[in-house]
mmCIF file with all atom_site columns, C-alpha atoms in Angstrom:
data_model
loop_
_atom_site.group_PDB
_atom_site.id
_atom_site.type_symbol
_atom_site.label_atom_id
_atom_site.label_alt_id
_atom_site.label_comp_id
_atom_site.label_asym_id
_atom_site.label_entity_id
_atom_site.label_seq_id
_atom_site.pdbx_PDB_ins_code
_atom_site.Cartn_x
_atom_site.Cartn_y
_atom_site.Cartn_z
_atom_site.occupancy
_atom_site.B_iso_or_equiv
_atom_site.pdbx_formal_charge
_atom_site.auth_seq_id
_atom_site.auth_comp_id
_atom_site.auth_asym_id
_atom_site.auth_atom_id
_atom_site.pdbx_PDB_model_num
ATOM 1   C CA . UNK Q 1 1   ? 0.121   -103.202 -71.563 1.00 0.00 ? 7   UNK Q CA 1
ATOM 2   C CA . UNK Q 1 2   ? -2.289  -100.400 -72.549 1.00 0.00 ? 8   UNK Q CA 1
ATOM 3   C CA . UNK Q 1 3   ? -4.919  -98.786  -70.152 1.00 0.00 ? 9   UNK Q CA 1
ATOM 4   C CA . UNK Q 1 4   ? -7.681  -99.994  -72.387 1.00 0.00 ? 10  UNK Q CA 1
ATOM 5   C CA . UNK Q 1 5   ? -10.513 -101.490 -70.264 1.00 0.00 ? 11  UNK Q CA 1
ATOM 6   C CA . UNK Q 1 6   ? -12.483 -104.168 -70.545 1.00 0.00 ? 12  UNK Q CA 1
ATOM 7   C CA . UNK Q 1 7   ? -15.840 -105.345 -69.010 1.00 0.00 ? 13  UNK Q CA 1
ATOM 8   C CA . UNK Q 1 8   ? -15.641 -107.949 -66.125 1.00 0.00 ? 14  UNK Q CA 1
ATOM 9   C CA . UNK Q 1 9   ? -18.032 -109.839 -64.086 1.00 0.00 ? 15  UNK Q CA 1
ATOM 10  C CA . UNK Q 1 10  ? -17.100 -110.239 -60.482 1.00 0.00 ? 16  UNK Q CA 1
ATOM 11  C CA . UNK Q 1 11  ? -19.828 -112.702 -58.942 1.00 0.00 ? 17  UNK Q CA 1
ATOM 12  C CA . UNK Q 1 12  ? -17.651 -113.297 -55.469 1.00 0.00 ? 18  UNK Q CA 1
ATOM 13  C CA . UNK Q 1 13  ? -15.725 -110.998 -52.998 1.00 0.00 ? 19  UNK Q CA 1
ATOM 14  C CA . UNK Q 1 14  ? -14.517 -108.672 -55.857 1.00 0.00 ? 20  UNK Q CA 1
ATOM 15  C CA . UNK Q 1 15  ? -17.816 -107.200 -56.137 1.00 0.00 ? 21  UNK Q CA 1
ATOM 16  C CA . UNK Q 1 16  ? -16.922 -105.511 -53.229 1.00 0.00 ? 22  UNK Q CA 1
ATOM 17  C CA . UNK Q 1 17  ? -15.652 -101.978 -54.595 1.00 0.00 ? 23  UNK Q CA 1
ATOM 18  C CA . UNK Q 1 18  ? -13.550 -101.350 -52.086 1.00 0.00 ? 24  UNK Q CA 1
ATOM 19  C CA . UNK Q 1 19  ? -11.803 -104.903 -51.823 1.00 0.00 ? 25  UNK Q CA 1
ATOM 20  C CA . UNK Q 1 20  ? -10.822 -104.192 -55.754 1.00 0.00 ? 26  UNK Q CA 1
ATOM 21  C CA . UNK Q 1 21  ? -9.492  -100.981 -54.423 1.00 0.00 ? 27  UNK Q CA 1
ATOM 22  C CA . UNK Q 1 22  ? -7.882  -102.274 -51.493 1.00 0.00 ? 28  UNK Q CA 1
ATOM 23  C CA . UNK Q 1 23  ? -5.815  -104.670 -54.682 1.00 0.00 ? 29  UNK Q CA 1
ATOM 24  C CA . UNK Q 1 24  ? -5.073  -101.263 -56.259 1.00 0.00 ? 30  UNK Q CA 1
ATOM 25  C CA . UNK Q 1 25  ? -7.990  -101.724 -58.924 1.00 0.00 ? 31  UNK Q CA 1
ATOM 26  C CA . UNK Q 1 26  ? -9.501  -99.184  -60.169 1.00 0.00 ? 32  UNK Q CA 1
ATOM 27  C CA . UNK Q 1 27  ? -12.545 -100.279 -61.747 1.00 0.00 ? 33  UNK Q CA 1
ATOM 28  C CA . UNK Q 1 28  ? -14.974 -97.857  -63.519 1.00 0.00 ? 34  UNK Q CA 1
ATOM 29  C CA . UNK Q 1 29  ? -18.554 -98.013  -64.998 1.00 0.00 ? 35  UNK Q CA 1
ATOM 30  C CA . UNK Q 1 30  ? -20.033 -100.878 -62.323 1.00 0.00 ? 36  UNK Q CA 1
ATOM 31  C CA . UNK Q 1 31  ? -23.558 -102.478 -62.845 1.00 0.00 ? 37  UNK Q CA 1
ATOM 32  C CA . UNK Q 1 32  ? -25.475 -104.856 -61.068 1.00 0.00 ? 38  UNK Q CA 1
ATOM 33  C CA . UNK Q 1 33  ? -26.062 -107.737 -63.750 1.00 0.00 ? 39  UNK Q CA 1
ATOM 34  C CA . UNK Q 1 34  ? -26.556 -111.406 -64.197 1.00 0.00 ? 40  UNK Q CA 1
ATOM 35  C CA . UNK Q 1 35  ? -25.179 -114.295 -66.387 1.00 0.00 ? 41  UNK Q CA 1
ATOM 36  C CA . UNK Q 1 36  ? -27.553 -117.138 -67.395 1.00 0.00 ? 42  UNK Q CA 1
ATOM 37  C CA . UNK Q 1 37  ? -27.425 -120.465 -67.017 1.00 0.00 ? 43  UNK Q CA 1
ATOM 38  C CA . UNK Q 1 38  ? -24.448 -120.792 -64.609 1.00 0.00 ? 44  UNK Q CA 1
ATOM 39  C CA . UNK Q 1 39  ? -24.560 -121.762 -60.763 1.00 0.00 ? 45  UNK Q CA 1
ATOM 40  C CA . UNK Q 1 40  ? -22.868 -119.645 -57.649 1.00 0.00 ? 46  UNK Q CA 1
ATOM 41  C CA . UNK Q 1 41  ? -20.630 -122.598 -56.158 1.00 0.00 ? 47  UNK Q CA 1
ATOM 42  C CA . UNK Q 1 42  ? -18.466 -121.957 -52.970 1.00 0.00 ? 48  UNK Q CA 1
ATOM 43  C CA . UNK Q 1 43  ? -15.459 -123.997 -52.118 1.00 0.00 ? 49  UNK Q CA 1
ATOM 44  C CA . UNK Q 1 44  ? -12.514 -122.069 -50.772 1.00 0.00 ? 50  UNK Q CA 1
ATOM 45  C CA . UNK Q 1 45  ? -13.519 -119.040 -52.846 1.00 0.00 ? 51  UNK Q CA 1
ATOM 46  C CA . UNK Q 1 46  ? -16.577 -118.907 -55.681 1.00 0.00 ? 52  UNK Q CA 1
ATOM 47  C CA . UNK Q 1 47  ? -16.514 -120.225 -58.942 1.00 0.00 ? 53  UNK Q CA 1
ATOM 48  C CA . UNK Q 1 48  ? -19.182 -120.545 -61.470 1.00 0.00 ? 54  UNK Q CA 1
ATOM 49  C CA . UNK Q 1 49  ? -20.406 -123.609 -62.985 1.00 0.00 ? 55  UNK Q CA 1
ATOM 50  C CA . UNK Q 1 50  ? -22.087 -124.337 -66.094 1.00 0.00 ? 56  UNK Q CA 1
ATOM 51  C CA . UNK Q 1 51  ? -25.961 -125.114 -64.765 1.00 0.00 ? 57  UNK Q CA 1
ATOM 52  C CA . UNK Q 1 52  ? -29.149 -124.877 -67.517 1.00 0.00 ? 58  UNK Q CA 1
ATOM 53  C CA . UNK Q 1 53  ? -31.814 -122.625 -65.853 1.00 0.00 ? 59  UNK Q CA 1
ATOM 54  C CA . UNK Q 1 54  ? -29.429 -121.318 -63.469 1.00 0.00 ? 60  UNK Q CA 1
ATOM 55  C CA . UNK Q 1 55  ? -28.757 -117.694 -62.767 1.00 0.00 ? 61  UNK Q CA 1
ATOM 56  C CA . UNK Q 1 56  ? -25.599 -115.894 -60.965 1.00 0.00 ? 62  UNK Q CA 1
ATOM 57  C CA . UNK Q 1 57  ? -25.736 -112.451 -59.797 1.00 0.00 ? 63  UNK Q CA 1
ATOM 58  C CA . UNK Q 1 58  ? -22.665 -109.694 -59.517 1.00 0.00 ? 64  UNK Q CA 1
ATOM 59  C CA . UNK Q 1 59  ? -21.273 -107.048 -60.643 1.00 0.00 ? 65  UNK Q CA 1
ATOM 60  C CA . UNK Q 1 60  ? -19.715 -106.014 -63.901 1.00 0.00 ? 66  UNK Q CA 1
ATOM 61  C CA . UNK Q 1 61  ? -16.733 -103.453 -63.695 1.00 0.00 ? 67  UNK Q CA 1
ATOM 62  C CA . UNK Q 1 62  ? -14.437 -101.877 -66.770 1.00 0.00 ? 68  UNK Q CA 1
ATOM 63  C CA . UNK Q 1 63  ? -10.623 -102.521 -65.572 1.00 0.00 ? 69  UNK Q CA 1
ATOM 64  C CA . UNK Q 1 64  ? -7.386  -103.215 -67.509 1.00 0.00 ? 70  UNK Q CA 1
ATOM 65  C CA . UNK Q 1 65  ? -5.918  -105.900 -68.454 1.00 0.00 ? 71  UNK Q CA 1
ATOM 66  C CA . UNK Q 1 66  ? -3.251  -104.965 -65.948 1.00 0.00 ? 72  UNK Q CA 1
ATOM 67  C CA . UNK Q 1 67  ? -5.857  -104.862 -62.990 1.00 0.00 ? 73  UNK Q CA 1
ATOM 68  C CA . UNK Q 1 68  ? -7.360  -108.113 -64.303 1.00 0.00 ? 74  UNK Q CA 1
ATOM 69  C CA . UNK Q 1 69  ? -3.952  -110.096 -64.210 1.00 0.00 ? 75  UNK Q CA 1
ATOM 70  C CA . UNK Q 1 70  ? -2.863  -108.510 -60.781 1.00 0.00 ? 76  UNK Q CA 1
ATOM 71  C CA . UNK Q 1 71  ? -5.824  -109.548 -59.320 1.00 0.00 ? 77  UNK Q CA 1
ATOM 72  C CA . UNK Q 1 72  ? -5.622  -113.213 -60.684 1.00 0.00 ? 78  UNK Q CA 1
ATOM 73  C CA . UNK Q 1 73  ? -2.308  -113.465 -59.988 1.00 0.00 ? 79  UNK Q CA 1
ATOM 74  C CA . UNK Q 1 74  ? -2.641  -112.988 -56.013 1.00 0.00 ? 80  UNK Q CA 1
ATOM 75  C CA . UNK Q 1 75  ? -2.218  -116.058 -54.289 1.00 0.00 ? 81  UNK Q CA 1
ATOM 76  C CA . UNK Q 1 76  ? -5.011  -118.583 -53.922 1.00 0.00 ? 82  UNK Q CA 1
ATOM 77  C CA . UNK Q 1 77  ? -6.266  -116.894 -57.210 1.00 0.00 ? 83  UNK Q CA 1
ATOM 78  C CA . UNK Q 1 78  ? -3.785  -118.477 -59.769 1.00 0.00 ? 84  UNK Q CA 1
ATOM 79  C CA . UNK Q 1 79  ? -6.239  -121.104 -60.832 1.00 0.00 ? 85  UNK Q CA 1
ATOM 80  C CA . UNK Q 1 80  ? -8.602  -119.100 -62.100 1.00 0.00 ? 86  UNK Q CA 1
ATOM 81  C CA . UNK Q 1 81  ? -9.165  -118.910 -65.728 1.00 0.00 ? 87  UNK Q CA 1
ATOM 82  C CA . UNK Q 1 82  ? -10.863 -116.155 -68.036 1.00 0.00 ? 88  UNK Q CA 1
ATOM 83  C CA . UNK Q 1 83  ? -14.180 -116.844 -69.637 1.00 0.00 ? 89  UNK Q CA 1
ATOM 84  C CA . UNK Q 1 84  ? -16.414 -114.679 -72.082 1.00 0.00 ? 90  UNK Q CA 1
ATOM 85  C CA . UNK Q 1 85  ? -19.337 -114.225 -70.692 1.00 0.00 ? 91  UNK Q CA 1
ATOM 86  C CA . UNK Q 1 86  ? -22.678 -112.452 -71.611 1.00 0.00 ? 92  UNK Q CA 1
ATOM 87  C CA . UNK Q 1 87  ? -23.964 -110.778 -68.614 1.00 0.00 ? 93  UNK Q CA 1
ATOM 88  C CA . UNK Q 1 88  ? -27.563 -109.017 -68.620 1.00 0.00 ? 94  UNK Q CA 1
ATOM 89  C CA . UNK Q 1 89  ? -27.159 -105.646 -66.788 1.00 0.00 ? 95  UNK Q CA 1
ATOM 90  C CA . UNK Q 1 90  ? -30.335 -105.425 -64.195 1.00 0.00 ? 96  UNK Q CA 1
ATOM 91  C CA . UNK Q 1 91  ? -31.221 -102.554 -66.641 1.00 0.00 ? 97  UNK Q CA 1
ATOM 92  C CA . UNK Q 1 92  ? -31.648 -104.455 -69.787 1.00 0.00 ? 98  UNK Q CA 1
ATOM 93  C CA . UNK Q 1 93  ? -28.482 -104.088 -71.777 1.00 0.00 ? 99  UNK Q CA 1
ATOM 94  C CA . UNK Q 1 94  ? -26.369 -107.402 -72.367 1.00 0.00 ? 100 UNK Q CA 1
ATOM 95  C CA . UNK Q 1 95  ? -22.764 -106.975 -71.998 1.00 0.00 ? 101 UNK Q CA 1
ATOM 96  C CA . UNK Q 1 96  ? -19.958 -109.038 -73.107 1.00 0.00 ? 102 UNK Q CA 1
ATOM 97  C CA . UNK Q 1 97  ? -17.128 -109.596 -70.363 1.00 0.00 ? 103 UNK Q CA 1
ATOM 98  C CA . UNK Q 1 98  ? -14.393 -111.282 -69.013 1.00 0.00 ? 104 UNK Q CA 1
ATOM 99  C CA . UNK Q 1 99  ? -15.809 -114.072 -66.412 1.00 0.00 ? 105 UNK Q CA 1
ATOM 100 C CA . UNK Q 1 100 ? -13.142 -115.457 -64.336 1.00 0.00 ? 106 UNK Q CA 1
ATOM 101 C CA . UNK Q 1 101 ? -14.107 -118.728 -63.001 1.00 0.00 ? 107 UNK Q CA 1
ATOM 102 C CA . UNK Q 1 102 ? -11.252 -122.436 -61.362 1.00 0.00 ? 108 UNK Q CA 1
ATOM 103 C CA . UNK Q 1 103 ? -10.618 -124.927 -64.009 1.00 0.00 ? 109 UNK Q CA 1
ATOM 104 C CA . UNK Q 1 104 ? -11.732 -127.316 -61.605 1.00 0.00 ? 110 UNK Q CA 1
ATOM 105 C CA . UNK Q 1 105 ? -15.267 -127.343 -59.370 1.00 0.00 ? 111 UNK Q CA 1
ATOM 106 C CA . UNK Q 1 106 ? -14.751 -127.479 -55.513 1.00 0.00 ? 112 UNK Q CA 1
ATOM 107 C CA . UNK Q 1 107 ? -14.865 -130.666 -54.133 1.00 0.00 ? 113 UNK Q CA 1
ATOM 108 C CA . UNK Q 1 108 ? -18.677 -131.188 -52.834 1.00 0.00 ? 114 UNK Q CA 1
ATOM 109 C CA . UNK Q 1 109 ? -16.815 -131.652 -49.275 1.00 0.00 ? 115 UNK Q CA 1
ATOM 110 C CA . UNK Q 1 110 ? -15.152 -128.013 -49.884 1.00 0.00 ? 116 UNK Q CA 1
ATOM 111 C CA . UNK Q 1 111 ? -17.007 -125.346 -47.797 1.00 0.00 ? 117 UNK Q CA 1
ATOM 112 C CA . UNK Q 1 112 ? -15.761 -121.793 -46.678 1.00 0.00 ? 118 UNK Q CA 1
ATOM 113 C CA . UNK Q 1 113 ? -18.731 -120.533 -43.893 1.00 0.00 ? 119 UNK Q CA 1
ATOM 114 C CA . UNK Q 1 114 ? -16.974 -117.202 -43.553 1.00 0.00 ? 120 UNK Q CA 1
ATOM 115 C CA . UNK Q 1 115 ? -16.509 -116.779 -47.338 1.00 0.00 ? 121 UNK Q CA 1
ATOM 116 C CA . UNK Q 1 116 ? -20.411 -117.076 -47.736 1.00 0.00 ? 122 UNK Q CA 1
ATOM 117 C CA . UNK Q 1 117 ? -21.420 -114.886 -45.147 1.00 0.00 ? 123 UNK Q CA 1
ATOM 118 C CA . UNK Q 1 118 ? -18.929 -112.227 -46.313 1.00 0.00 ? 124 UNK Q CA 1
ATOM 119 C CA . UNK Q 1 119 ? -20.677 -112.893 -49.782 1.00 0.00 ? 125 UNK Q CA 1
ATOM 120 C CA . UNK Q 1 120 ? -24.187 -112.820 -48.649 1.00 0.00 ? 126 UNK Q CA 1
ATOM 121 C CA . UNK Q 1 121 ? -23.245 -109.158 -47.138 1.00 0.00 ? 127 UNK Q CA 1
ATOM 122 C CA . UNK Q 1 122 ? -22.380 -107.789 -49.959 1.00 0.00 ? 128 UNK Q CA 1
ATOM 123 C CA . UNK Q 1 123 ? -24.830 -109.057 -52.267 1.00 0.00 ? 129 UNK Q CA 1
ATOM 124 C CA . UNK Q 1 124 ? -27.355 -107.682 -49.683 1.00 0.00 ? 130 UNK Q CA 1
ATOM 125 C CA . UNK Q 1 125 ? -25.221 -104.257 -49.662 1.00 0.00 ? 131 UNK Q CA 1
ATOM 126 C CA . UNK Q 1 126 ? -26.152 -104.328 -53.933 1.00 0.00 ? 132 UNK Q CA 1
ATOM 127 C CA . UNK Q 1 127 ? -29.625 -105.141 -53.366 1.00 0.00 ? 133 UNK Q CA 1
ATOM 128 C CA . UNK Q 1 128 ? -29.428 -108.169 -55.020 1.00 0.00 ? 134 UNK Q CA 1
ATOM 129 C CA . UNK Q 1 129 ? -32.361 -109.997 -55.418 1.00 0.00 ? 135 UNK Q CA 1
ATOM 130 C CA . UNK Q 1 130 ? -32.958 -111.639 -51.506 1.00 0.00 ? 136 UNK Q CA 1
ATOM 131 C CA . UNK Q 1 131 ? -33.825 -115.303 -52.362 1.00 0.00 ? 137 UNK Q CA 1
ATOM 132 C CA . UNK Q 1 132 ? -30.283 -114.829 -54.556 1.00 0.00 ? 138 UNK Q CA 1
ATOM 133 C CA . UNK Q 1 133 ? -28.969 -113.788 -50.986 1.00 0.00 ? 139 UNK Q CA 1
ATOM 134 C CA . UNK Q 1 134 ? -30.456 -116.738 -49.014 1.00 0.00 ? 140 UNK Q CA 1
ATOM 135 C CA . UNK Q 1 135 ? -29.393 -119.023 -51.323 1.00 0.00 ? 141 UNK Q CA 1
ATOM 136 C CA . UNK Q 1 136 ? -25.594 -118.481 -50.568 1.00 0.00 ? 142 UNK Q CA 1
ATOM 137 C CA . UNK Q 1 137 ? -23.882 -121.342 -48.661 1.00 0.00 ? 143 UNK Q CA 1
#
């Protein structure tokens, strides 16, 4: 596979620079950006779900296509699926990326405290809007 990157948009744990390195990712270019009209939904991990009005925050990172398939290949990630997405950077500039989100939603029963704390940190760390923050459960 080449080295050519592509845009992604990590909304969860993997905007967390140094969790992506931690996966031996080396993702380039990052900015803080949104996606429209999907929901932030936390089960085991985050996923995004289709939601008019709604608005998820993260981060959008250039990797490979090799970083992108060793990080959804990790276990616990293997049902995620690719999505293109157009995410708004917080500067103005849309950018078309890889979004990927479970085939399934989480049950409404599915929680993961921990998860959303851990989340809530590091949207804080970005300076992410804070009502975004709160909103995280």
């Amino acid at each position: 596979m080449s080295d050519r990157r592509v845009d992604g948009f990590f909304y969860g744990l993997f905007m967390d620079i140094d969790i992506l390195r931690e996966a031996d990712v080396a993702p380039v270019n990052p900015r803080r950006a949104y996606v429209d009209n999907f929901a932030l939904r936390i089960g085991q991990r985050a996923t995004l779900l289709p939601s008019s009005g709604g608005r998820a925050y993260g981060m959008v990172f250039a990797l490979t296509h090799s970083e992108l398939e060793r990080l959804y290949t990790a276990p616990g990630l293997e049902q995620y699926r690719p999505e293109a997405v157009l995410a708004q950077s917080l500067e103005g500039t849309a950018v078309p990326a890889l979004c990927y989100n479970l085939r399934e939603a989480p049950r409404p029963d599915e929680r993961n405290p921990d998860y959303a704390r851990r989340l809530q940190r590091a949207l804080g760390k970005l300076d992410f809007p804070q009502e975004y923050v709160a909103s995280v459960s």
